[in-house]
Coordinates of C-alpha atoms and ligand atoms in Angstrom, one line a residue:
X77 CA 14.7 -18.7 -1.5
X78 CA 11.2 -18.1 -2.9
X79 CA 8.6 -15.7 -4.2
X80 CA 5.9 -15.1 -1.6
X81 CA 2.7 -13.1 -1.9
X82 CA 1.4 -11.6 1.4
X83 CA -2.3 -10.9 1.1
X84 CA -5.1 -9.7 3.3
X85 CA -7.8 -12.4 3.8
X86 CA -10.6 -10.4 5.3
X87 CA -11.8 -6.8 4.9
X88 CA -8.3 -5.1 5.2
X89 CA -6.1 -4.0 8.1
X90 CA -5.3 -7.6 9.0
X91 CA -1.7 -6.6 9.9
X92 CA -0.1 -7.1 6.5
X93 CA 2.5 -4.4 7.3
X94 CA 3.7 -5.9 10.5
X95 CA 4.0 -9.4 8.9
X96 CA 6.0 -8.0 5.9
X97 CA 8.3 -6.0 8.2
X98 CA 9.0 -9.2 10.1
X99 CA 9.6 -11.3 7.0
X100 CA 11.5 -8.5 5.2
X101 CA 14.4 -9.0 7.6
X102 CA 15.3 -11.9 5.4
X103 CA 14.0 -10.6 2.1
X104 CA 16.0 -9.3 -0.9
X105 CA 13.1 -7.5 -2.6
X106 CA 9.6 -6.3 -1.5
X107 CA 7.1 -5.2 -4.1
X108 CA 3.8 -3.5 -3.4
X109 CA 1.6 -4.9 -6.2
X110 CA -1.6 -2.8 -6.1
X111 CA -3.4 0.1 -4.4
X112 CA -2.1 3.5 -3.5
X113 CA -2.0 5.8 -0.4
X114 CA -5.4 4.4 0.7
X115 CA -3.2 1.8 2.5
X116 CA -2.3 2.3 6.2
X117 CA 0.2 -0.4 7.1
X118 CA 1.4 0.1 10.6
X119 CA 4.8 -1.2 11.5
X120 CA 6.5 -1.0 14.9
X121 CA 10.3 -1.6 15.1
X122 CA 13.5 0.1 16.0
X123 CA 12.3 3.2 14.2
X124 CA 9.1 3.5 16.4
X125 CA 5.6 3.3 15.2
X126 CA 5.3 4.1 11.5
X127 CA 2.2 4.1 9.3
X128 CA 3.2 3.3 5.7
X129 CA 0.9 4.3 2.9
X130 CA 2.7 3.8 -0.4
X131 CA 6.2 2.8 0.6
X132 CA 6.5 -1.0 0.9
X133 CA 6.8 -2.5 4.4
X134 CA 10.3 -3.8 3.7
X135 CA 11.8 -0.3 3.8
X136 CA 13.2 -0.7 7.3
X137 CA 15.8 -3.2 6.1
X138 CA 18.4 -1.2 4.2
X139 CA 19.5 -4.2 2.1
X140 CA 16.0 -5.0 0.9
X141 CA 15.1 -3.4 -2.4
X142 CA 11.6 -1.9 -2.1
X143 CA 9.5 -1.4 -5.3
X144 CA 6.2 0.3 -5.8
X145 CA 4.9 -1.9 -8.6
X146 CA 3.2 -1.3 -11.9
X147 CA -0.1 -2.4 -10.4
X148 CA -0.1 0.6 -8.0
X149 CA -1.5 4.1 -8.3
X150 CA 1.0 6.7 -6.9
X151 CA 0.1 10.1 -5.6
X152 CA 3.6 11.8 -5.9
X153 CA 2.6 14.5 -3.3
X154 CA 1.8 12.0 -0.6
X155 CA 4.7 9.8 -1.5
X156 CA 7.1 12.7 -1.1
X157 CA 5.5 13.5 2.3
X158 CA 5.8 9.9 3.4
X159 CA 9.4 9.8 2.3
X160 CA 10.1 13.0 4.3
X161 CA 8.6 11.5 7.3
X162 CA 10.6 8.4 7.1
X163 CA 13.8 10.2 6.4
X164 CA 13.2 12.5 9.5
X165 CA 12.9 9.2 11.5
X166 CA 16.3 8.1 10.3
X167 CA 15.2 5.6 7.6
X168 CA 17.4 5.7 4.5
X169 CA 15.6 5.5 1.2
X170 CA 18.4 4.6 -1.2
X171 CA 16.5 1.3 -1.6
X172 CA 13.1 2.7 -2.8
X173 CA 12.1 2.4 -6.4
X174 CA 9.0 3.2 -8.4
X175 CA 7.9 1.3 -11.5
X176 CA 7.8 3.6 -14.5
X177 CA 4.5 1.8 -15.4
X178 CA 2.7 2.6 -12.1
X179 CA -0.2 5.0 -12.6
X180 CA -0.2 8.5 -11.2
X181 CA -2.9 9.8 -8.9
X182 CA -3.5 13.4 -9.9
X183 CA -5.1 16.1 -7.7
X184 CA -8.2 15.9 -9.8
X185 CA -8.6 12.2 -8.9
X186 CA -8.9 13.1 -5.3
X187 CA -11.3 15.9 -6.1
X188 CA -13.4 13.5 -8.1
X189 CA -13.4 10.8 -5.4
X190 CA -14.8 13.3 -2.9
X191 CA -17.3 14.7 -5.3
X192 CA -18.4 11.2 -6.4
X193 CA -18.8 10.0 -2.9
X194 CA -20.9 13.1 -2.1
X195 CA -23.1 12.5 -5.1
X196 CA -23.7 8.9 -3.9
X197 CA -25.2 10.3 -0.8
X198 CA -26.5 7.6 1.6
X199 CA -25.2 5.0 -0.9
X200 CA -21.6 6.1 -0.6
X201 CA -18.9 3.4 -0.6
X202 CA -17.0 4.9 2.3
X203 CA -13.8 5.4 0.2
X204 CA -10.6 6.8 1.7
X205 CA -11.1 9.7 -0.7
X206 CA -7.5 9.3 -1.9
X207 CA -8.5 9.3 -5.5
X208 CA -8.0 5.6 -5.9
X209 CA -11.2 4.7 -7.8
X210 CA -10.9 7.6 -10.3
X211 CA -7.2 6.9 -10.9
X212 CA -7.9 3.2 -11.8
X213 CA -10.9 4.2 -13.9
X214 CA -8.6 6.5 -15.9
X215 CA -6.1 3.7 -16.2
X216 CA -8.8 1.4 -17.7
X217 CA -10.1 4.3 -19.9
X218 CA -6.5 4.8 -21.1
X219 CA -6.4 8.4 -20.1
X220 CA -4.1 7.9 -17.1
X221 CA -0.7 9.4 -16.7
X222 CA 2.1 7.0 -15.5
X223 CA 5.0 7.7 -13.3
X224 CA 7.4 7.0 -16.2
X225 CA 5.7 9.9 -18.1
X226 CA 7.5 12.2 -15.6
X227 CA 10.8 11.2 -17.4
X228 CA 9.5 12.5 -20.8
X229 CA 8.2 16.2 -20.4
X230 CA 6.9 16.6 -23.9
X231 CA 5.0 13.3 -23.8
X232 CA 3.8 14.2 -20.4
X233 CA 2.4 17.5 -21.5
X234 CA 0.5 16.0 -24.3
X235 CA -0.9 13.2 -22.0
X236 CA -1.9 15.9 -19.5
X237 CA -3.7 17.9 -22.1
X238 CA -5.6 14.8 -23.3
X239 CA -6.5 13.7 -19.7
X240 CA -7.7 17.2 -18.5
X241 CA -10.2 17.4 -21.3
X242 CA -12.2 14.6 -19.7
X243 CA -11.2 15.3 -16.1
X244 CA -12.3 19.0 -16.2
X245 CA -15.6 18.1 -17.8
X246 CA -16.3 15.5 -15.0
X247 CA -15.3 18.0 -12.3
X248 CA -17.7 20.6 -13.7
X249 CA -20.5 18.1 -14.0
X250 CA -20.1 17.2 -10.3
X251 CA -19.9 20.9 -9.2
X252 CA -16.1 21.0 -8.8
X253 CA -13.7 23.6 -10.1
X254 CA -11.7 22.8 -13.3
X255 CA -8.0 22.3 -13.0
X256 CA -5.5 24.8 -14.5
X257 CA -3.3 22.9 -17.0
X258 CA -0.3 25.1 -16.7
X259 CA -0.3 25.0 -12.9
X260 CA -0.6 21.3 -12.9
X261 CA 2.1 20.9 -15.4
X262 CA 4.4 23.0 -13.2
X263 CA 3.6 20.8 -10.2
X264 CA 4.4 17.7 -12.3
X265 CA 7.8 19.2 -13.2
X266 CA 8.5 19.6 -9.5
X267 CA 7.6 15.9 -8.9
X268 CA 9.9 15.0 -11.8
X269 CA 12.7 16.8 -10.2
X270 CA 12.3 15.1 -6.9
X271 CA 11.4 11.6 -8.0
X272 CA 13.1 11.0 -11.4
X273 CA 16.1 9.0 -10.0
X274 CA 13.8 6.5 -8.4
X275 CA 11.5 5.9 -11.4
X276 CA 12.8 2.9 -13.3
X277 CA 11.9 0.0 -15.4
X278 CA 11.8 -2.7 -12.7
X279 CA 12.0 -5.6 -15.0
X280 CA 15.8 -6.0 -15.2
X281 CA 16.0 -5.9 -11.4
X282 CA 13.3 -8.5 -11.0
X283 CA 14.7 -10.8 -13.6
X284 CA 18.1 -10.7 -12.0
X285 CA 16.6 -11.3 -8.6
X286 CA 14.5 -14.2 -9.8
X287 CA 17.5 -15.8 -11.7
X288 CA 19.6 -15.4 -8.5
X289 CA 16.9 -17.3 -6.5
X290 CA 16.4 -14.2 -4.3
X291 CA 13.7 -14.0 -1.6
X292 CA 11.0 -11.8 -3.0
X293 CA 7.9 -10.7 -1.1
X294 CA 4.8 -9.3 -3.0
X295 CA 2.8 -7.0 -0.7
X296 CA -0.9 -6.7 -1.1
X297 CA -2.7 -3.6 0.0
X298 CA -6.2 -4.7 1.1
X299 CA -8.3 -7.8 1.9
X300 CA -10.1 -10.1 -0.5
X301 CA -13.5 -8.9 0.6
X302 CA -12.6 -5.5 -1.0
X303 CA -11.3 -7.1 -4.1
X304 CA -12.7 -5.4 -7.3
X305 CA -13.9 -8.7 -8.7
X306 CA -14.3 -11.1 -5.7
X307 CA -15.2 -8.7 -2.9
X308 CA -18.4 -7.1 -1.9
X309 CA -18.9 -5.1 -5.0
X310 CA -19.6 -2.1 -5.3
X311 CA -18.1 -1.6 -1.7
X312 CA -14.7 -2.5 -2.9
X313 CA -11.4 -0.9 -3.9
X314 CA -10.7 -0.4 -7.6
X315 CA -8.0 -3.1 -7.9
X316 CA -7.3 -6.7 -7.0
X317 CA -5.5 -7.4 -3.7
X318 CA -5.9 -11.1 -4.4
X319 CA -2.7 -13.2 -5.0
X320 CA -3.4 -13.9 -8.7
X321 CA -2.9 -10.3 -9.4
X322 CA 0.4 -10.2 -7.5
X323 CA 2.7 -11.2 -10.4
X324 CA 1.0 -8.8 -12.8
X325 CA 1.2 -5.9 -10.4
X326 CA 4.7 -6.7 -9.5
X327 CA 6.1 -7.7 -12.9
X328 CA 6.9 -11.4 -12.5
X329 CA 5.7 -14.4 -14.4
X330 CA 2.6 -16.1 -12.9
X331 CA 4.3 -19.3 -12.3
X332 CA 7.0 -17.7 -10.2
X333 CA 4.8 -17.6 -7.1
X334 CA 5.9 -20.2 -4.6
X335 CA 4.0 -19.3 -1.4
X336 CA 0.9 -17.3 -0.5
X337 CA 0.6 -16.2 3.0
X338 CA -2.9 -15.1 4.0
X339 CA -2.9 -12.6 6.8
X340 CA -6.0 -12.9 9.1
X341 CA -6.9 -11.2 12.3
X342 CA -8.1 -13.5 15.1
X343 CA -11.4 -11.6 14.7
X344 CA -12.9 -9.4 12.0
X345 CA -12.8 -5.7 11.2
X346 CA -13.9 -3.5 8.3
X347 CA -13.7 0.2 7.4
X348 CA -16.2 1.6 5.0
X349 CA -19.6 0.5 3.9
X350 CA -21.0 -2.8 2.7
X351 CA -22.2 -6.1 4.2
X352 CA -20.1 -7.4 7.1
X353 CA -22.0 -10.5 8.4
X354 CA -20.3 -11.0 11.8
X355 CA -20.4 -7.3 12.8
X356 CA -21.2 -6.7 16.5
X357 CA -23.1 -3.5 17.0
X358 CA -23.1 -4.0 20.8
X359 CA -20.7 -3.8 23.7
X360 CA -18.7 -6.8 22.6
X361 CA -18.0 -4.9 19.3
X362 CA -16.9 -1.9 21.4
X363 CA -14.7 -4.1 23.6
X364 CA -12.9 -5.6 20.5
X365 CA -12.4 -2.1 19.1
X366 CA -10.9 -0.9 22.4
X367 CA -8.7 -3.9 23.0
X368 CA -7.5 -4.0 19.4
X369 CA -7.2 -0.1 19.0
X370 CA -9.3 -0.5 15.9
X371 CA -9.1 3.0 14.3
X372 CA -8.1 3.5 10.7
X373 CA -4.4 4.2 10.0
X374 CA -5.2 6.3 7.0
X375 CA -8.4 8.1 7.9
X376 CA -8.7 7.6 11.6
X377 CA -12.2 6.1 11.2
X378 CA -13.4 3.7 13.9
X379 CA -13.3 0.2 12.5
X380 CA -16.4 -2.0 12.4
X381 CA -15.6 -5.0 14.6
X382 CA -17.0 -8.6 14.8
X383 CA -16.2 -12.2 15.4
X384 CA -13.9 -14.3 13.2
X385 CA -15.7 -15.1 9.9
X386 CA -14.7 -18.7 8.9
X387 CA -16.7 -18.5 5.7
X388 CA -15.0 -15.4 4.4
X389 CA -11.5 -16.7 5.3
X390 CA -12.3 -20.1 3.8
X391 CA -13.3 -18.4 0.6
X392 CA -10.2 -16.1 0.7
X393 CA -8.0 -19.1 1.3
X394 CA -9.2 -21.0 -1.7
X395 CA -9.3 -18.0 -4.0
X396 CA -5.8 -17.0 -3.1
X397 CA -4.3 -20.5 -3.1
X398 CA -3.0 -19.9 0.3
X399 CA -0.1 -22.0 1.5
X400 CA -0.1 -20.7 5.0
X401 CA -2.0 -18.4 7.4
X402 CA -0.4 -15.6 9.4
X403 CA -2.8 -15.0 12.4
X404 CA -2.5 -11.6 14.0
X405 CA -3.9 -9.9 17.1
X406 CA -4.4 -13.1 19.0
X407 CA -3.6 -11.1 22.2
X408 CA -6.6 -8.9 21.7
X409 CA -8.8 -11.9 22.7
X410 CA -6.8 -12.6 25.9
X411 CA -9.4 -11.2 28.3
X412 CA -12.5 -12.7 26.7
X413 CA -14.3 -15.5 28.6
X414 CA -15.9 -16.9 25.5
X415 CA -15.3 -16.4 21.8
X416 CA -17.5 -17.0 18.8
X417 CA -16.4 -18.3 15.4
X418 CA -18.7 -18.0 12.4
X419 CA -18.7 -21.4 10.6
X420 CA -21.6 -20.8 8.1
X421 CA -24.1 -18.4 6.8
X422 CA -27.8 -19.1 6.9
X423 CA -29.7 -17.7 3.9
X424 CA -33.3 -16.5 4.4
X425 CA -34.4 -19.7 2.5
X426 CA -32.9 -21.7 5.4
X427 CA -30.0 -23.0 3.3
X428 CA -26.6 -23.2 5.0
X429 CA -23.6 -21.8 3.1
X430 CA -20.1 -22.7 4.1
X431 CA -18.1 -23.1 0.8
X432 CA -19.1 -20.0 -1.2
X433 CA -19.5 -16.3 -0.8
X434 CA -23.0 -15.1 -1.5
X435 CA -23.2 -12.1 -3.8
X436 CA -23.5 -8.7 -2.2
X437 CA -27.4 -8.4 -2.2
X438 CA -27.7 -11.9 -0.7
X439 CA -24.9 -11.2 1.8
X440 CA -27.0 -8.5 3.5
X441 CA -29.6 -11.1 4.4
X442 CA -27.4 -13.9 5.8
X443 CA -27.5 -14.9 9.5
X444 CA -24.1 -16.1 10.8
X445 CA -24.0 -19.5 12.4
X446 CA -21.6 -19.5 15.3
X447 CA -19.6 -22.0 17.4
X448 CA -18.7 -21.0 20.9
X449 CA -15.1 -21.5 22.0
X450 CA -13.7 -21.0 25.5
X451 CA -11.4 -18.0 26.0
X452 CA -7.9 -18.5 27.6
X453 CA -8.0 -15.6 30.0
X454 CA -4.3 -15.2 30.1
X455 CA -1.6 -13.0 28.7
X456 CA -0.2 -14.3 25.3
X457 CA 1.9 -11.2 24.5
X458 CA 5.0 -12.9 25.6
X459 CA 4.6 -16.2 23.7
X460 CA 7.4 -16.8 21.2
X461 CA 6.5 -20.3 20.1
X462 CA 3.4 -22.5 19.6
X463 CA 4.1 -24.3 22.8
X464 CA 4.0 -21.1 24.8
X465 CA 0.4 -20.5 23.9
X466 CA -2.4 -21.6 26.3
X467 CA -4.2 -24.7 25.3
X468 CA -7.5 -22.9 24.5
X469 CA -5.6 -20.5 22.2
X470 CA -4.1 -23.4 20.3
X471 CA -7.5 -25.0 20.0
X472 CA -9.0 -21.7 18.7
X473 CA -6.2 -21.4 16.1
X474 CA -6.6 -25.0 15.1
X475 CA -10.2 -24.4 14.4
X476 CA -9.4 -21.3 12.3
X477 CA -6.9 -23.3 10.3
X478 CA -9.4 -26.2 9.9
X479 CA -12.0 -23.8 8.5
X480 CA -9.6 -22.2 6.1
X481 CA -8.2 -25.6 5.2
X482 CA -4.7 -24.0 5.4
X483 CA -1.9 -24.5 8.0
X484 CA -0.9 -21.8 10.3
X485 CA 2.6 -20.4 9.4
X486 CA 2.9 -17.5 11.7
X487 CA 1.2 -16.2 14.9
X488 CA 1.4 -12.5 16.0
X489 CA 0.7 -11.7 19.7
X490 CA 1.4 -8.0 19.7
X491 CA 2.3 -5.2 17.3
X492 CA 6.0 -5.1 17.9
X493 CA 8.4 -6.8 15.5
X494 CA 9.5 -9.5 18.0
X495 CA 5.9 -10.3 19.1
X496 CA 5.6 -12.8 16.4
X497 CA 6.7 -16.4 15.7
X498 CA 7.0 -18.9 12.9
X499 CA 5.0 -22.0 13.5
X500 CA 6.0 -24.2 10.6
Ligands
GDP607 P1 -2.6 -3.6 7.5 O1 -3.2 -2.5 6.8 O2 -3.1 -4.9 7.1 O3 -1.0 -3.5 7.5 O4 -3.0 -3.4 9.0 P2 -3.0 -2.1 9.9 O5 -1.6 -1.7 10.2 O6 -3.9 -1.1 9.3 O7 -3.7 -2.6 11.2 C1 -3.2 -3.5 12.1 C2 -3.0 -2.8 13.4 O8 -2.9 -3.8 14.4 C3 -1.8 -2.0 13.5 O9 -2.1 -0.9 14.4 C4 -0.7 -2.9 14.1 O10 0.2 -2.2 14.9 C5 -1.6 -3.7 15.0 N1 -1.1 -5.1 15.2 C6 -0.6 -6.0 14.2 N2 -0.4 -7.2 14.7 C7 -0.8 -7.1 16.0 C8 -0.9 -8.1 17.1 O11 -0.6 -9.2 16.9 N3 -1.4 -7.7 18.3 C9 -1.8 -6.4 18.5 N4 -2.3 -6.0 19.7 N5 -1.8 -5.5 17.5 C10 -1.3 -5.8 16.3
IMO608 P1 -5.1 -1.3 4.2 O1 -4.0 -1.3 3.2 C1 -9.3 -0.9 5.2 C2 -11.8 0.4 1.9 C3 -12.5 1.7 2.1 C4 -13.8 1.5 1.2 C5 -13.2 0.7 0.0 C6 -12.9 1.6 -1.2 O2 -4.7 -0.6 5.5 O3 -5.7 -2.6 4.5 P2 -10.8 3.2 -1.7 O4 -10.3 4.4 -1.0 O5 -9.8 2.1 -1.9 O6 -11.5 3.5 -3.0 O7 -12.0 2.6 -0.8 O8 -12.0 0.1 0.5 N1 -10.4 0.5 2.1 C7 -9.8 0.1 3.2 N2 -10.2 -0.5 4.3 N3 -8.0 -0.8 5.0 C8 -7.5 -0.2 3.9 O9 -6.2 -0.2 3.6 C9 -8.3 0.3 2.9 N4 -8.2 0.8 1.7 C10 -9.5 1.0 1.2 O10 -12.9 1.9 3.4 O11 -14.7 0.7 1.9
MG609 MG1 -4.4 -0.8 7.3

């Protein structure tokens, strides 16, 4: 029984959803600790292929309590749509809860995200345009509305009035249409009606779970390279997907964390702008994209693809205090004759960097230093244990683990629930 954070160790889309779906079969509680509906966590199980955005990836186990934590930003409209899709697929949602302290993504946050991106022109961040940045900005500016405000209509009305004074000025400044307060208030009353029974103070539940030594999973939404503080700023999301934030975003004491599982793809992908040193803008990149079906689960954008970046993962491993790695998509490399692993960055000065992450302006100028590893040229999708893997695949994984300085805990060889195994 333990508290485990599951975090992305690269640029996002590492396969966090499928790992959590697998682990949640044994978990009592799963809590999303940051982010919003910018997430696209794809899970394939007895309910078919499901893309989760706000709902935690433990939802398919009816006895697991699933919580959208205080560190999240929740767009009630998209949550309700997602809930309807899940219910239509036969998933019961009696185990879904929303922290009363989670922030609310308002329609004007989405409008502002799009207008701000347009205003940035060629310097855009490539956001998902889900209003995530503006919602977290309002949280920090203390003009955000929280999900719990829906339970207190008079308070909500006053908060909305206050928030709209600034939001409407910003919208007008950027050429957008101001929002009508009465209309929005009516919309919020509709959300209140539909969601009020799920909005709770999660602390009693978590306290009880921790005291009972329950199995608790803390679900991160993105990769460390998009962390607000430690990622490739400004090409980052507006919260911290790193493990240190997990207890805050969930509502647990910092010292409750027992394990940190870093999810890594056997290669690298990124969606959105910013430096991505191992990116392959050639046929090999296209081959990875095709073999790995690398298209965004939220926006459908083709993902940028490249070789495994040992510097980024080493950095992520240290920063997150990882206790184990979950390596996904090993099977995508099955047909390659040779593979490359980036083991260092060469700065323009000639200096070799292996143990740090150069800041964004420097990162644009680095040249990756590669090692070449032999491919295994055989099907790994039916492997269900370490010993089932071809020798070259084990050697490749060993090298990843060595660079990260973290043991491998899980290997995934396909998107379906059973195409994964525990190595420890
Ligand atoms: P997340 O955002 O970190 O949850 O990752 P995504 O769901 O956005 O992206 C991972 C994609 O890879 C999804 O389409 C998964 O179904 C798929 N996937 C996950 N693990 C594996 C694997 O081991 N092999 C293959 N071929 N696909 C996988
Ligand atoms: P999952 O949960 C990949 C990227 C965007 C952009 C930056 C900021 O599936 O890993 P935001 O909309 O958060 O303000 O965008 O972060 N980004 C993601 N990239 N997967 C995601 O989610 C992402 N969520 C945001 O492309 O570069
Ligand atoms: Mg994703």
